[in-house]
């Protein structure tokens, strides 16, 4: 059920597609951290989890597209930092007003400079993510989920419990359009995962989130 009607691909046209508040999902093939994150995220019966990192689009100006993301610290940097070594998909909530998109962006920016909450990763890995009750020092998916929460958008679970693949799953199964992918190969990979007719996991997601999609 991946909505690819608006999808375009390639780094040369990315500046023509993005809006503040768009959701960024990243997969880095060959990275042990990305691989470990996707392994821990994978649910029983799920196709391999795709996203290992999340961020929020911040500034959109030709040649200066940036995102807010939790790395060693919550920081802003060019989206193009991922060009050449990571797969990237940008998705957009289908009904939010522009003011809400800026609210999402601003909520993420408020965490700038905070150190990464590494201890939260261990709680996720141990199945104790429900024990996280702090918005400070967010991990990447928590940062994105908290930002969207400020606009009244939730991803089917508490922001403290969100993992990168949870955000992508929810967006894909709630008809958020894919706005841009780094390559046609990335788009094809995502379509295979979320194609309900021949995807066991996609059908499980349909049951979990329901279809047609809710407003948010």
mmCIF file of N, CA, C and O in Angstrom, residues 13-54:
data_model
loop_
_atom_site.group_PDB
_atom_site.id
_atom_site.type_symbol
_atom_site.label_atom_id
_atom_site.label_comp_id
_atom_site.label_asym_id
_atom_site.label_seq_id
_atom_site.Cartn_x
_atom_site.Cartn_y
_atom_site.Cartn_z
ATOM 1 N N UNK A 13 17.203 16.296 -8.042
ATOM 2 C CA UNK A 13 15.921 16.994 -7.999
ATOM 3 C C UNK A 13 15.375 17.116 -6.577
ATOM 4 O O UNK A 13 14.242 17.545 -6.386
ATOM 5 N N UNK A 14 16.165 16.785 -5.567
ATOM 6 C CA UNK A 14 15.636 16.755 -4.210
ATOM 7 C C UNK A 14 15.161 18.127 -3.745
ATOM 8 O O UNK A 14 14.183 18.249 -3.011
ATOM 9 N N UNK A 15 15.809 19.199 -4.157
ATOM 10 C CA UNK A 15 15.444 20.532 -3.695
ATOM 11 C C UNK A 15 14.079 20.982 -4.187
ATOM 12 O O UNK A 15 13.503 21.940 -3.672
ATOM 13 N N UNK A 16 13.537 20.322 -5.184
ATOM 14 C CA UNK A 16 12.245 20.698 -5.746
ATOM 15 C C UNK A 16 11.084 19.966 -5.067
ATOM 16 O O UNK A 16 9.925 20.196 -5.409
ATOM 17 N N UNK A 17 11.354 19.105 -4.102
ATOM 18 C CA UNK A 17 10.314 18.221 -3.603
ATOM 19 C C UNK A 17 9.975 18.390 -2.124
ATOM 20 O O UNK A 17 8.906 17.986 -1.692
ATOM 21 N N UNK A 18 10.846 18.955 -1.320
ATOM 22 C CA UNK A 18 10.716 18.838 0.127
ATOM 23 C C UNK A 18 10.009 20.021 0.772
ATOM 24 O O UNK A 18 10.026 21.134 0.257
ATOM 25 N N UNK A 19 9.415 19.742 1.957
ATOM 26 C CA UNK A 19 8.805 20.768 2.793
ATOM 27 C C UNK A 19 9.296 20.591 4.230
ATOM 28 O O UNK A 19 9.600 19.461 4.653
ATOM 29 N N UNK A 20 9.367 21.673 5.006
ATOM 30 C CA UNK A 20 9.705 21.535 6.420
ATOM 31 C C UNK A 20 8.750 20.555 7.100
ATOM 32 O O UNK A 20 7.542 20.544 6.831
ATOM 33 N N UNK A 21 9.301 19.717 7.969
ATOM 34 C CA UNK A 21 8.490 18.748 8.684
ATOM 35 C C UNK A 21 8.362 17.405 8.008
ATOM 36 O O UNK A 21 7.831 16.461 8.599
ATOM 37 N N UNK A 22 8.832 17.262 6.769
ATOM 38 C CA UNK A 22 8.787 15.954 6.105
ATOM 39 C C UNK A 22 9.606 14.934 6.904
ATOM 40 O O UNK A 22 10.631 15.270 7.514
ATOM 41 N N UNK A 23 9.151 13.694 6.876
ATOM 42 C CA UNK A 23 9.809 12.610 7.605
ATOM 43 C C UNK A 23 10.882 11.957 6.749
ATOM 44 O O UNK A 23 10.612 11.533 5.619
ATOM 45 N N UNK A 24 12.083 11.867 7.289
ATOM 46 C CA UNK A 24 13.216 11.246 6.603
ATOM 47 C C UNK A 24 13.514 9.899 7.244
ATOM 48 O O UNK A 24 13.644 9.791 8.467
ATOM 49 N N UNK A 25 13.615 8.850 6.423
ATOM 50 C CA UNK A 25 14.015 7.521 6.898
ATOM 51 C C UNK A 25 15.258 7.089 6.123
ATOM 52 O O UNK A 25 15.340 7.292 4.909
ATOM 53 N N UNK A 26 16.197 6.490 6.840
ATOM 54 C CA UNK A 26 17.508 6.178 6.265
ATOM 55 C C UNK A 26 17.871 4.728 6.537
ATOM 56 O O UNK A 26 17.604 4.190 7.617
ATOM 57 N N UNK A 27 18.512 4.110 5.556
ATOM 58 C CA UNK A 27 19.110 2.779 5.692
ATOM 59 C C UNK A 27 20.516 2.847 5.136
ATOM 60 O O UNK A 27 20.720 3.340 4.020
ATOM 61 N N UNK A 28 21.490 2.372 5.897
ATOM 62 C CA UNK A 28 22.877 2.408 5.444
ATOM 63 C C UNK A 28 23.395 0.985 5.311
ATOM 64 O O UNK A 28 23.723 0.329 6.313
ATOM 65 N N UNK A 29 23.414 0.484 4.103
ATOM 66 C CA UNK A 29 23.918 -0.864 3.858
ATOM 67 C C UNK A 29 25.404 -0.933 4.201
ATOM 68 O O UNK A 29 26.162 -0.011 3.923
ATOM 69 N N UNK A 30 25.803 -2.020 4.830
ATOM 70 C CA UNK A 30 27.207 -2.208 5.174
ATOM 71 C C UNK A 30 27.611 -1.619 6.500
ATOM 72 O O UNK A 30 28.743 -1.820 6.957
ATOM 73 N N UNK A 31 26.723 -0.878 7.155
ATOM 74 C CA UNK A 31 27.013 -0.304 8.464
ATOM 75 C C UNK A 31 26.581 -1.268 9.563
ATOM 76 O O UNK A 31 25.423 -1.707 9.582
ATOM 77 N N UNK A 32 27.482 -1.590 10.481
ATOM 78 C CA UNK A 32 27.107 -2.518 11.548
ATOM 79 C C UNK A 32 26.038 -1.915 12.447
ATOM 80 O O UNK A 32 25.148 -2.621 12.933
ATOM 81 N N UNK A 33 26.086 -0.594 12.651
ATOM 82 C CA UNK A 33 25.094 0.052 13.498
ATOM 83 C C UNK A 33 23.720 0.009 12.844
ATOM 84 O O UNK A 33 22.719 -0.294 13.499
ATOM 85 N N UNK A 34 23.667 0.291 11.559
ATOM 86 C CA UNK A 34 22.407 0.222 10.838
ATOM 87 C C UNK A 34 21.865 -1.201 10.833
ATOM 88 O O UNK A 34 20.674 -1.426 11.069
ATOM 89 N N UNK A 35 22.743 -2.167 10.588
ATOM 90 C CA UNK A 35 22.315 -3.559 10.564
ATOM 91 C C UNK A 35 21.810 -4.031 11.916
ATOM 92 O O UNK A 35 20.793 -4.730 12.008
ATOM 93 N N UNK A 36 22.513 -3.651 12.985
ATOM 94 C CA UNK A 36 22.091 -4.056 14.324
ATOM 95 C C UNK A 36 20.750 -3.427 14.691
ATOM 96 O O UNK A 36 19.873 -4.079 15.272
ATOM 97 N N UNK A 37 20.580 -2.162 14.344
ATOM 98 C CA UNK A 37 19.313 -1.484 14.632
ATOM 99 C C UNK A 37 18.164 -2.175 13.925
ATOM 100 O O UNK A 37 17.114 -2.440 14.522
ATOM 101 N N UNK A 38 18.334 -2.497 12.653
ATOM 102 C CA UNK A 38 17.271 -3.149 11.899
ATOM 103 C C UNK A 38 16.990 -4.551 12.420
ATOM 104 O O UNK A 38 15.851 -5.013 12.399
ATOM 105 N N UNK A 39 18.018 -5.231 12.916
ATOM 106 C CA UNK A 39 17.809 -6.569 13.481
ATOM 107 C C UNK A 39 16.978 -6.491 14.760
ATOM 108 O O UNK A 39 16.046 -7.274 14.951
ATOM 109 N N UNK A 40 17.285 -5.536 15.628
ATOM 110 C CA UNK A 40 16.539 -5.402 16.870
ATOM 111 C C UNK A 40 15.107 -4.923 16.638
ATOM 112 O O UNK A 40 14.203 -5.232 17.420
ATOM 113 N N UNK A 41 14.887 -4.167 15.562
ATOM 114 C CA UNK A 41 13.553 -3.654 15.266
ATOM 115 C C UNK A 41 12.622 -4.722 14.715
ATOM 116 O O UNK A 41 11.402 -4.590 14.801
ATOM 117 N N UNK A 42 13.174 -5.749 14.102
ATOM 118 C CA UNK A 42 12.368 -6.689 13.328
ATOM 119 C C UNK A 42 11.421 -7.483 14.220
ATOM 120 O O UNK A 42 11.827 -8.109 15.202
ATOM 121 N N UNK A 43 10.155 -7.442 13.883
ATOM 122 C CA UNK A 43 9.140 -8.182 14.620
ATOM 123 C C UNK A 43 9.045 -9.598 14.076
ATOM 124 O O UNK A 43 9.455 -9.883 12.952
ATOM 125 N N UNK A 44 8.443 -10.481 14.868
ATOM 126 C CA UNK A 44 8.231 -11.851 14.401
ATOM 127 C C UNK A 44 7.327 -11.821 13.168
ATOM 128 O O UNK A 44 6.276 -11.193 13.158
ATOM 129 N N UNK A 45 7.747 -12.497 12.116
ATOM 130 C CA UNK A 45 6.973 -12.553 10.891
ATOM 131 C C UNK A 45 7.164 -11.367 9.969
ATOM 132 O O UNK A 45 6.583 -11.313 8.880
ATOM 133 N N UNK A 46 7.995 -10.421 10.376
ATOM 134 C CA UNK A 46 8.197 -9.223 9.566
ATOM 135 C C UNK A 46 9.258 -9.459 8.503
ATOM 136 O O UNK A 46 10.250 -10.155 8.731
ATOM 137 N N UNK A 47 9.023 -8.864 7.331
ATOM 138 C CA UNK A 47 10.124 -8.760 6.378
ATOM 139 C C UNK A 47 11.242 -7.971 7.057
ATOM 140 O O UNK A 47 10.982 -7.224 8.002
ATOM 141 N N UNK A 48 12.472 -8.094 6.611
ATOM 142 C CA UNK A 48 13.551 -7.348 7.264
ATOM 143 C C UNK A 48 13.213 -5.872 7.401
ATOM 144 O O UNK A 48 12.768 -5.233 6.448
ATOM 145 N N UNK A 49 13.405 -5.348 8.618
ATOM 146 C CA UNK A 49 13.144 -3.928 8.845
ATOM 147 C C UNK A 49 14.023 -3.103 7.916
ATOM 148 O O UNK A 49 15.177 -3.433 7.682
ATOM 149 N N UNK A 50 13.474 -2.012 7.421
ATOM 150 C CA UNK A 50 14.212 -1.215 6.443
ATOM 151 C C UNK A 50 14.919 -0.033 7.080
ATOM 152 O O UNK A 50 16.112 0.165 6.892
ATOM 153 N N UNK A 51 14.211 0.774 7.844
ATOM 154 C CA UNK A 51 14.783 2.027 8.353
ATOM 155 C C UNK A 51 15.590 1.799 9.623
ATOM 156 O O UNK A 51 15.148 1.119 10.543
ATOM 157 N N UNK A 52 16.763 2.410 9.671
ATOM 158 C CA UNK A 52 17.573 2.357 10.887
ATOM 159 C C UNK A 52 17.816 3.743 11.473
ATOM 160 O O UNK A 52 18.470 3.878 12.505
ATOM 161 N N UNK A 53 17.277 4.767 10.828
ATOM 162 C CA UNK A 53 17.502 6.136 11.291
ATOM 163 C C UNK A 53 16.360 7.012 10.807
ATOM 164 O O UNK A 53 15.750 6.748 9.770
ATOM 165 N N UNK A 54 16.060 8.059 11.588
ATOM 166 C CA UNK A 54 14.972 8.980 11.254
ATOM 167 C C UNK A 54 15.423 10.420 11.448
ATOM 168 O O UNK A 54 16.310 10.701 12.258
#
